[in-house]
Coordinates of C-alpha atoms and ligand atoms in Angstrom, one line a residue:
M1 CA 18.8 -31.1 -270.2
K2 CA 19.2 -27.3 -269.8
L3 CA 15.7 -27.0 -268.3
T4 CA 16.3 -29.8 -265.8
Q5 CA 19.7 -28.4 -264.9
T6 CA 18.3 -24.9 -264.3
V7 CA 15.5 -26.3 -262.2
F8 CA 17.9 -28.4 -260.2
E9 CA 20.1 -25.5 -259.5
A10 CA 17.1 -23.3 -258.4
L11 CA 15.7 -26.0 -256.2
D12 CA 19.1 -26.7 -254.6
R13 CA 19.1 -23.2 -253.2
F14 CA 15.4 -22.6 -252.4
R15 CA 14.4 -23.0 -248.7
I16 CA 11.2 -21.8 -247.2
E17 CA 10.3 -21.5 -243.5
I18 CA 7.0 -22.9 -242.2
P19 CA 4.9 -21.2 -239.4
S20 CA 4.1 -23.2 -236.2
W21 CA 0.7 -21.4 -236.1
G22 CA -0.1 -22.9 -239.5
F23 CA -0.7 -26.3 -237.8
A24 CA -3.0 -25.1 -235.0
N25 CA -6.7 -24.4 -235.1
T26 CA -7.3 -20.9 -236.3
G27 CA -10.4 -19.0 -237.4
T28 CA -11.9 -15.8 -238.5
R29 CA -13.7 -13.2 -236.4
F30 CA -16.8 -15.3 -237.3
G31 CA -15.5 -18.4 -235.5
K32 CA -13.3 -21.3 -235.8
F33 CA -13.8 -24.7 -237.3
I34 CA -12.0 -27.1 -235.1
Q35 CA -9.9 -29.8 -236.9
P36 CA -9.5 -33.0 -234.9
A37 CA -5.9 -33.4 -236.2
A38 CA -4.9 -29.8 -235.4
A39 CA -1.8 -29.3 -233.3
T40 CA -2.6 -28.2 -229.7
T41 CA 0.9 -28.2 -228.2
T42 CA 4.3 -26.9 -229.3
E43 CA 5.4 -30.5 -229.6
E44 CA 2.6 -31.4 -232.0
K45 CA 3.5 -28.3 -234.1
F46 CA 7.1 -29.5 -234.2
S47 CA 5.9 -33.0 -235.1
D48 CA 3.8 -31.6 -238.0
A49 CA 6.6 -29.3 -239.2
G50 CA 9.0 -32.2 -239.0
Q51 CA 6.6 -34.2 -241.4
V52 CA 6.6 -31.3 -243.9
Q53 CA 10.4 -31.1 -243.7
A54 CA 10.9 -34.9 -244.0
L55 CA 8.6 -35.0 -247.1
T56 CA 9.9 -31.9 -248.9
G57 CA 13.5 -31.4 -247.7
V58 CA 13.2 -27.6 -248.1
C59 CA 11.7 -26.5 -244.8
P60 CA 14.5 -26.8 -242.3
T61 CA 13.1 -24.1 -240.0
V62 CA 9.8 -23.4 -238.3
A63 CA 8.8 -19.9 -237.3
L64 CA 7.8 -19.7 -233.6
H65 CA 5.3 -17.4 -232.0
V66 CA 6.5 -16.6 -228.5
L67 CA 3.3 -16.5 -226.5
W68 CA 1.8 -19.5 -228.3
D69 CA 5.0 -21.7 -228.6
L70 CA 7.0 -20.5 -225.6
P71 CA 4.3 -19.5 -223.1
N72 CA 6.9 -19.6 -220.3
G73 CA 9.4 -17.5 -222.2
L74 CA 13.1 -18.4 -221.7
A75 CA 12.1 -21.3 -219.4
D76 CA 10.7 -23.1 -222.5
V77 CA 13.9 -22.8 -224.5
P78 CA 15.4 -26.1 -223.5
E79 CA 12.1 -27.9 -224.4
V80 CA 12.0 -26.2 -227.8
E81 CA 15.7 -27.2 -228.4
K82 CA 14.8 -30.8 -227.5
L83 CA 11.7 -30.8 -229.8
A84 CA 13.8 -29.3 -232.7
A85 CA 16.4 -32.0 -232.3
H86 CA 13.8 -34.8 -232.1
Y87 CA 11.7 -33.8 -235.0
G88 CA 14.5 -32.6 -237.3
V89 CA 13.4 -29.0 -237.8
R90 CA 15.2 -26.0 -236.3
P91 CA 13.6 -22.9 -234.7
G92 CA 13.3 -20.2 -237.3
S93 CA 12.2 -16.6 -236.9
I94 CA 10.9 -15.5 -233.5
N95 CA 7.5 -13.7 -233.6
P96 CA 6.7 -11.5 -230.7
N97 CA 3.0 -11.2 -229.7
L98 CA 2.2 -7.6 -229.0
F99 CA -1.4 -7.8 -230.0
Q100 CA -3.3 -10.5 -228.0
D101 CA -3.0 -9.5 -224.3
Q102 CA -5.8 -7.3 -223.0
I103 CA -3.3 -4.6 -222.1
Y104 CA -2.7 -4.0 -225.8
K105 CA -6.3 -2.9 -226.4
Y106 CA -5.1 0.6 -227.3
G107 CA -1.8 -0.5 -228.8
S108 CA 1.7 -1.7 -227.8
F109 CA 4.7 0.4 -228.7
A110 CA 2.3 3.3 -229.4
N111 CA 0.0 2.8 -226.5
P112 CA -0.9 6.1 -224.8
D113 CA -0.1 4.5 -221.4
E114 CA 3.6 4.6 -220.8
S115 CA 3.6 1.6 -218.5
I116 CA 2.1 -0.5 -221.3
R117 CA 4.7 0.7 -223.7
R118 CA 7.3 -0.4 -221.2
E119 CA 5.6 -3.8 -220.9
A120 CA 5.7 -4.1 -224.7
A121 CA 9.4 -3.2 -224.8
R122 CA 10.0 -5.9 -222.2
H123 CA 8.3 -8.5 -224.3
A124 CA 10.3 -7.4 -227.3
E125 CA 13.5 -7.7 -225.4
L126 CA 12.5 -11.2 -224.2
C127 CA 11.9 -12.2 -227.8
V128 CA 15.4 -11.0 -228.8
E129 CA 16.8 -13.0 -225.9
I130 CA 14.8 -16.1 -226.9
A131 CA 16.1 -15.7 -230.5
K132 CA 19.7 -15.5 -229.1
R133 CA 19.2 -18.7 -227.1
L134 CA 17.7 -20.5 -230.0
N135 CA 20.3 -19.2 -232.5
S136 CA 17.5 -17.6 -234.5
R137 CA 18.6 -14.8 -236.8
D138 CA 15.3 -13.0 -237.3
I139 CA 12.9 -11.4 -234.9
S140 CA 9.9 -10.7 -236.9
F141 CA 7.6 -7.9 -235.7
W142 CA 4.0 -7.3 -236.7
F143 CA 2.0 -4.7 -234.9
T144 CA -1.8 -4.2 -234.7
D145 CA -1.3 -0.7 -233.4
G146 CA -3.6 1.8 -234.9
S147 CA -7.0 3.3 -234.3
N148 CA -10.6 2.7 -235.3
Y149 CA -12.0 6.2 -235.5
P150 CA -10.8 9.6 -236.9
G151 CA -9.5 12.0 -234.3
T152 CA -8.8 9.3 -231.6
A153 CA -5.0 9.1 -232.2
N154 CA -2.1 11.5 -232.7
I155 CA -0.6 9.8 -235.8
R156 CA 2.6 11.8 -235.7
E157 CA 3.2 11.2 -232.0
R158 CA 2.7 7.4 -232.5
K159 CA 5.2 7.5 -235.4
H160 CA 7.8 8.9 -232.9
L161 CA 6.9 6.3 -230.3
F162 CA 7.5 3.6 -232.9
T163 CA 10.8 5.1 -234.0
E164 CA 12.0 5.2 -230.4
A165 CA 10.8 1.7 -229.5
L166 CA 12.3 0.1 -232.6
K167 CA 15.6 1.8 -232.0
R168 CA 15.6 0.4 -228.5
V169 CA 15.0 -3.1 -229.9
H170 CA 17.7 -2.7 -232.4
R171 CA 20.2 -1.9 -229.6
E172 CA 19.5 -5.4 -228.1
L173 CA 20.3 -7.3 -231.3
A174 CA 23.4 -9.5 -231.5
A175 CA 25.7 -8.7 -234.4
D176 CA 24.3 -11.6 -236.5
Q177 CA 20.6 -10.9 -235.9
R178 CA 18.0 -8.9 -237.8
M179 CA 14.7 -7.4 -236.9
L180 CA 12.1 -7.5 -239.6
V181 CA 9.4 -4.9 -239.6
E182 CA 6.2 -6.1 -241.2
Y183 CA 3.5 -3.7 -242.5
K184 CA -0.2 -4.2 -243.0
P185 CA -2.7 -1.6 -244.4
F186 CA -5.6 -2.6 -242.0
E187 CA -7.0 -5.2 -239.7
P188 CA -7.6 -5.3 -236.8
A189 CA -7.3 -1.5 -236.8
F190 CA -10.0 -0.1 -239.0
Y191 CA -9.2 3.6 -239.3
H192 CA -5.4 3.8 -239.3
T193 CA -2.6 1.3 -238.7
D194 CA 0.6 2.8 -237.5
I195 CA 2.8 0.7 -239.9
A196 CA 0.4 0.5 -242.8
D197 CA 2.6 0.3 -245.9
W198 CA 6.1 -0.5 -247.2
G199 CA 7.2 3.2 -247.0
M200 CA 6.4 3.5 -243.3
A201 CA 8.1 0.2 -242.6
L202 CA 11.1 1.3 -244.6
L203 CA 11.4 4.6 -242.8
L204 CA 11.1 3.0 -239.4
A205 CA 13.5 0.2 -240.2
R206 CA 16.1 2.6 -241.5
Q207 CA 15.7 4.7 -238.3
A208 CA 16.0 1.7 -236.1
G209 CA 19.4 0.7 -237.4
P210 CA 21.4 -1.3 -240.1
Q211 CA 20.1 -4.7 -238.9
A212 CA 16.5 -3.8 -239.4
K213 CA 14.8 -4.7 -242.7
V214 CA 11.3 -4.8 -244.1
L215 CA 9.1 -7.9 -244.2
V216 CA 6.7 -8.2 -247.1
D217 CA 3.6 -10.3 -246.4
T218 CA 1.9 -10.9 -249.7
G219 CA -1.5 -10.7 -248.1
H220 CA -0.9 -7.2 -246.7
H221 CA -1.6 -5.1 -249.8
Y222 CA -4.6 -3.5 -251.4
A223 CA -6.1 -5.5 -254.1
S224 CA -4.6 -3.5 -257.0
Q225 CA -1.1 -2.9 -255.5
N226 CA 1.9 -3.9 -257.5
I227 CA 3.7 -6.0 -255.0
E228 CA 6.6 -6.9 -257.2
Q229 CA 7.4 -3.2 -257.7
I230 CA 7.6 -2.8 -253.9
V231 CA 9.9 -5.9 -253.9
A232 CA 12.1 -4.3 -256.6
W233 CA 12.4 -1.1 -254.7
L234 CA 13.2 -2.7 -251.4
L235 CA 15.8 -5.0 -253.0
D236 CA 17.4 -2.0 -254.6
E237 CA 17.5 -0.2 -251.2
N238 CA 19.0 -3.4 -249.6
M239 CA 16.0 -3.3 -247.3
L240 CA 14.1 -6.5 -248.2
G241 CA 14.4 -8.8 -245.2
G242 CA 12.0 -11.4 -246.4
F243 CA 8.5 -12.6 -247.1
H244 CA 5.4 -14.0 -245.4
F245 CA 3.9 -15.9 -248.3
N246 CA 0.2 -16.6 -248.7
D247 CA -2.5 -15.8 -251.2
R248 CA -5.6 -13.7 -251.0
R249 CA -8.6 -12.7 -253.1
Y250 CA -9.8 -9.7 -251.0
A251 CA -7.8 -9.0 -247.9
D252 CA -5.3 -10.8 -245.6
D253 CA -7.0 -14.1 -246.3
D254 CA -4.0 -16.3 -245.6
L255 CA -4.9 -18.7 -248.4
T256 CA -2.4 -21.3 -249.8
L257 CA 0.3 -19.7 -252.0
G258 CA -0.7 -19.5 -255.6
S259 CA -4.2 -20.6 -255.1
I260 CA -5.6 -17.3 -256.4
D261 CA -2.8 -15.7 -258.4
P262 CA 0.3 -17.8 -259.1
Y263 CA 1.5 -15.3 -261.8
Q264 CA 1.9 -12.6 -259.1
V265 CA 4.2 -14.8 -257.0
F266 CA 6.1 -15.7 -260.2
R267 CA 6.5 -11.9 -260.9
I268 CA 7.8 -11.4 -257.4
F269 CA 10.4 -14.2 -257.9
H270 CA 11.2 -12.6 -261.3
E271 CA 12.1 -9.3 -259.6
I272 CA 14.4 -11.2 -257.2
R273 CA 16.1 -13.2 -259.9
F274 CA 16.5 -10.1 -262.0
Y275 CA 18.1 -8.3 -259.1
E276 CA 20.4 -11.3 -258.5
W277 CA 21.3 -11.4 -262.2
D278 CA 22.2 -7.7 -262.2
A279 CA 24.0 -7.9 -258.8
G280 CA 25.8 -11.1 -259.6
K281 CA 24.9 -12.4 -256.1
Q282 CA 22.1 -14.2 -254.3
A283 CA 19.7 -11.9 -252.4
D284 CA 19.8 -12.6 -248.6
I285 CA 16.0 -13.0 -248.2
A286 CA 14.0 -15.1 -245.7
Y287 CA 11.3 -16.9 -247.6
M288 CA 8.6 -17.7 -245.0
I289 CA 5.1 -18.9 -245.1
D290 CA 2.4 -17.2 -243.1
Q291 CA -0.9 -19.1 -243.7
S292 CA -3.5 -20.7 -241.5
H293 CA -6.4 -22.7 -242.8
N294 CA -9.8 -23.0 -241.3
L295 CA -11.1 -25.5 -243.9
K296 CA -8.2 -27.3 -245.6
G297 CA -6.2 -29.8 -243.6
K298 CA -3.3 -28.0 -242.0
I299 CA -0.5 -30.2 -243.2
E300 CA -1.9 -30.8 -246.6
A301 CA -2.2 -27.0 -247.1
M302 CA 1.4 -26.5 -246.0
L303 CA 2.6 -29.2 -248.4
Q304 CA 0.6 -27.5 -251.2
T305 CA 2.1 -24.2 -250.5
V306 CA 5.7 -25.5 -250.4
G307 CA 5.2 -27.4 -253.6
M308 CA 3.7 -24.4 -255.3
A309 CA 6.6 -22.2 -254.1
Q310 CA 9.1 -24.6 -255.5
E311 CA 7.4 -24.7 -258.9
L312 CA 7.1 -20.9 -259.2
F313 CA 10.6 -20.4 -258.1
A314 CA 11.8 -22.9 -260.6
K315 CA 9.7 -21.2 -263.4
A316 CA 11.3 -17.9 -262.6
A317 CA 14.7 -19.5 -262.9
L318 CA 14.0 -20.2 -266.5
I319 CA 13.8 -16.5 -267.5
D320 CA 16.5 -15.7 -270.0
Y321 CA 17.8 -12.3 -268.7
K322 CA 20.1 -11.7 -271.6
R323 CA 17.2 -11.9 -274.0
L324 CA 15.0 -9.9 -271.6
V325 CA 17.5 -7.0 -271.2
R326 CA 18.1 -6.9 -275.0
A327 CA 14.4 -6.7 -275.6
Q328 CA 13.8 -4.1 -272.9
K329 CA 16.6 -1.9 -274.4
N330 CA 15.1 -2.2 -277.8
A331 CA 11.6 -1.5 -276.4
D332 CA 10.6 -4.8 -278.0
L333 CA 7.6 -5.1 -275.6
V334 CA 6.3 -8.4 -276.9
A335 CA 9.7 -10.0 -276.9
A336 CA 10.4 -8.8 -273.3
E337 CA 7.0 -9.9 -272.0
S338 CA 7.4 -13.3 -273.7
C339 CA 10.6 -13.9 -271.7
L340 CA 8.3 -14.0 -268.6
Q341 CA 5.3 -15.7 -270.2
D342 CA 7.4 -18.4 -271.8
A343 CA 9.0 -19.2 -268.4
F344 CA 5.7 -19.1 -266.6
A345 CA 4.1 -21.4 -269.2
T346 CA 6.8 -24.0 -268.9
D347 CA 5.7 -27.2 -267.1
V348 CA 8.5 -27.6 -264.6
R349 CA 6.8 -30.4 -262.6
P350 CA 8.7 -33.3 -264.3
A351 CA 12.0 -31.6 -263.4
V352 CA 10.8 -30.9 -259.9
W353 CA 9.7 -34.5 -259.5
E354 CA 13.2 -35.6 -260.8
W355 CA 14.9 -33.3 -258.4
R356 CA 13.0 -34.7 -255.4
E357 CA 13.9 -38.3 -256.5
S358 CA 17.5 -37.3 -256.9
K359 CA 17.4 -36.2 -253.2
G360 CA 15.7 -39.4 -252.1
L361 CA 12.5 -37.5 -251.5
P362 CA 9.0 -38.5 -252.6
R363 CA 8.1 -37.2 -256.1
N364 CA 4.7 -36.1 -254.7
P365 CA 5.0 -35.1 -251.0
L366 CA 1.2 -34.7 -250.7
E367 CA 0.5 -38.2 -252.0
A368 CA 3.3 -39.6 -249.7
F369 CA 1.7 -37.8 -246.8
R370 CA -1.7 -39.2 -247.6
G371 CA -0.3 -42.7 -247.8
S372 CA 1.8 -42.4 -244.6
G373 CA -0.9 -42.9 -242.0
Y374 CA 0.4 -39.9 -240.1
L375 CA -2.9 -38.0 -240.4
E376 CA -4.9 -40.9 -239.1
R377 CA -2.5 -41.3 -236.2
I378 CA -2.6 -37.7 -235.1
T379 CA -6.3 -37.5 -235.5
E380 CA -6.7 -40.4 -233.1
E381 CA -4.3 -38.8 -230.7
R382 CA -5.5 -35.2 -230.8
A383 CA -9.3 -35.4 -231.4
A384 CA -10.3 -35.3 -227.8
R385 CA -8.1 -32.2 -227.0
N386 CA -9.3 -30.4 -230.1
A387 CA -13.0 -31.3 -229.2
A388 CA -12.3 -29.8 -225.8
G389 CA -11.1 -26.6 -227.4
I390 CA -7.6 -26.9 -226.1
S391 CA -5.3 -24.8 -228.2
S392 CA -1.9 -23.1 -227.9
Y393 CA -2.9 -20.7 -230.7
A394 CA -5.3 -18.5 -228.9
Ligands
AFD1 C1 -1.4 -12.5 -238.9 C2 -1.0 -11.0 -239.3 C3 0.5 -11.0 -239.7 C4 1.4 -11.8 -238.8 C5 0.9 -13.2 -238.6 C6 1.7 -13.9 -237.5 O1 -1.8 -10.5 -240.3 O2 0.6 -11.5 -241.0 O3 2.7 -11.9 -239.5 O4 -0.5 -13.1 -238.1 O5 1.8 -13.2 -236.3 O6 -1.5 -13.2 -240.2
MN2 MN1 2.5 -12.1 -241.8
MN3 MN1 -1.3 -11.5 -242.1

């Protein structure tokens, strides 16, 4: 009973945001494999996100990418509001696009050309305004700014440009909004990336203002980095805004969560639960997915990730912190470690299935999706557009 009750309590509070771009055709720099059922319009993305929400009940918001989902900016807001109401999933974080236009070849906020920096600032302000109109709390910034060769950039000057630009964005925020600063060590810049690690993001967010926080994308770390240690530090500094969840073997591979290293995700959830146990309050963190699949079916991969996230979050909820703290204080290493390993080894799936049934949801969302006929229908509807290479992703 205790296990079921603990899992129920954990799942009752766990929500995770899905990315619109996770339903569109994407690829690597070596090409795209077009999927006939991929979403090619904002409406199709809302429709697919609506399916994931209807089948899981824990994805009430969909992250939007401004250029891809609102190509006409504010003029698209009424349409997005209509789609959200129709498909039962609300707009979530707003993602500026400061990396795709040709003008950003040498950067956005840190571009040597002042007129391009101004253009980037204008886009950022537009994104804040779109977020206001859509009642989105978070504007989530990721920058490709950096350089490809030594000696081609003044790293300190670029740091100052980012400080000024992020301060300017912060001044536009409404009182209940946040700006999330995402870091990434490399790609597409190959020599230096201006916001390359959690320390740089922390400093810039701090300088921008009190409503700026750090966003941790689990794929944005070197292979050996201890991500949960970064999470613990940011939590302790009250600077963790949220996550972009995905998995990776080598780089920012955007694989389905837990497909490579589920124990790492569990350890991240442990640090959050441990903080909450100590603080006696729930961490105000945005759990978001940032994945896109070239080979797996888009909706199936999203359902896999949501289910995995629920299971790992439920496992972390089983950790006995009283026992853990006692063992830590006594330097009883095996006992302390066992607190985590016992929880991780527990099969929470029956309790998760029960929780879903108690909410009137399918025990197995993936199976329910496969039996729904939705995939066959959208394949029929979208195959021609996908074959013609129509996409609102690129
Ligand atoms: C890419 C980037 C980054 C960003 C995402 C959405 O690596 O993670 O958050 O696109 O713009 O994955
Ligand atoms: Mn990301
Ligand atoms: Mn990424």
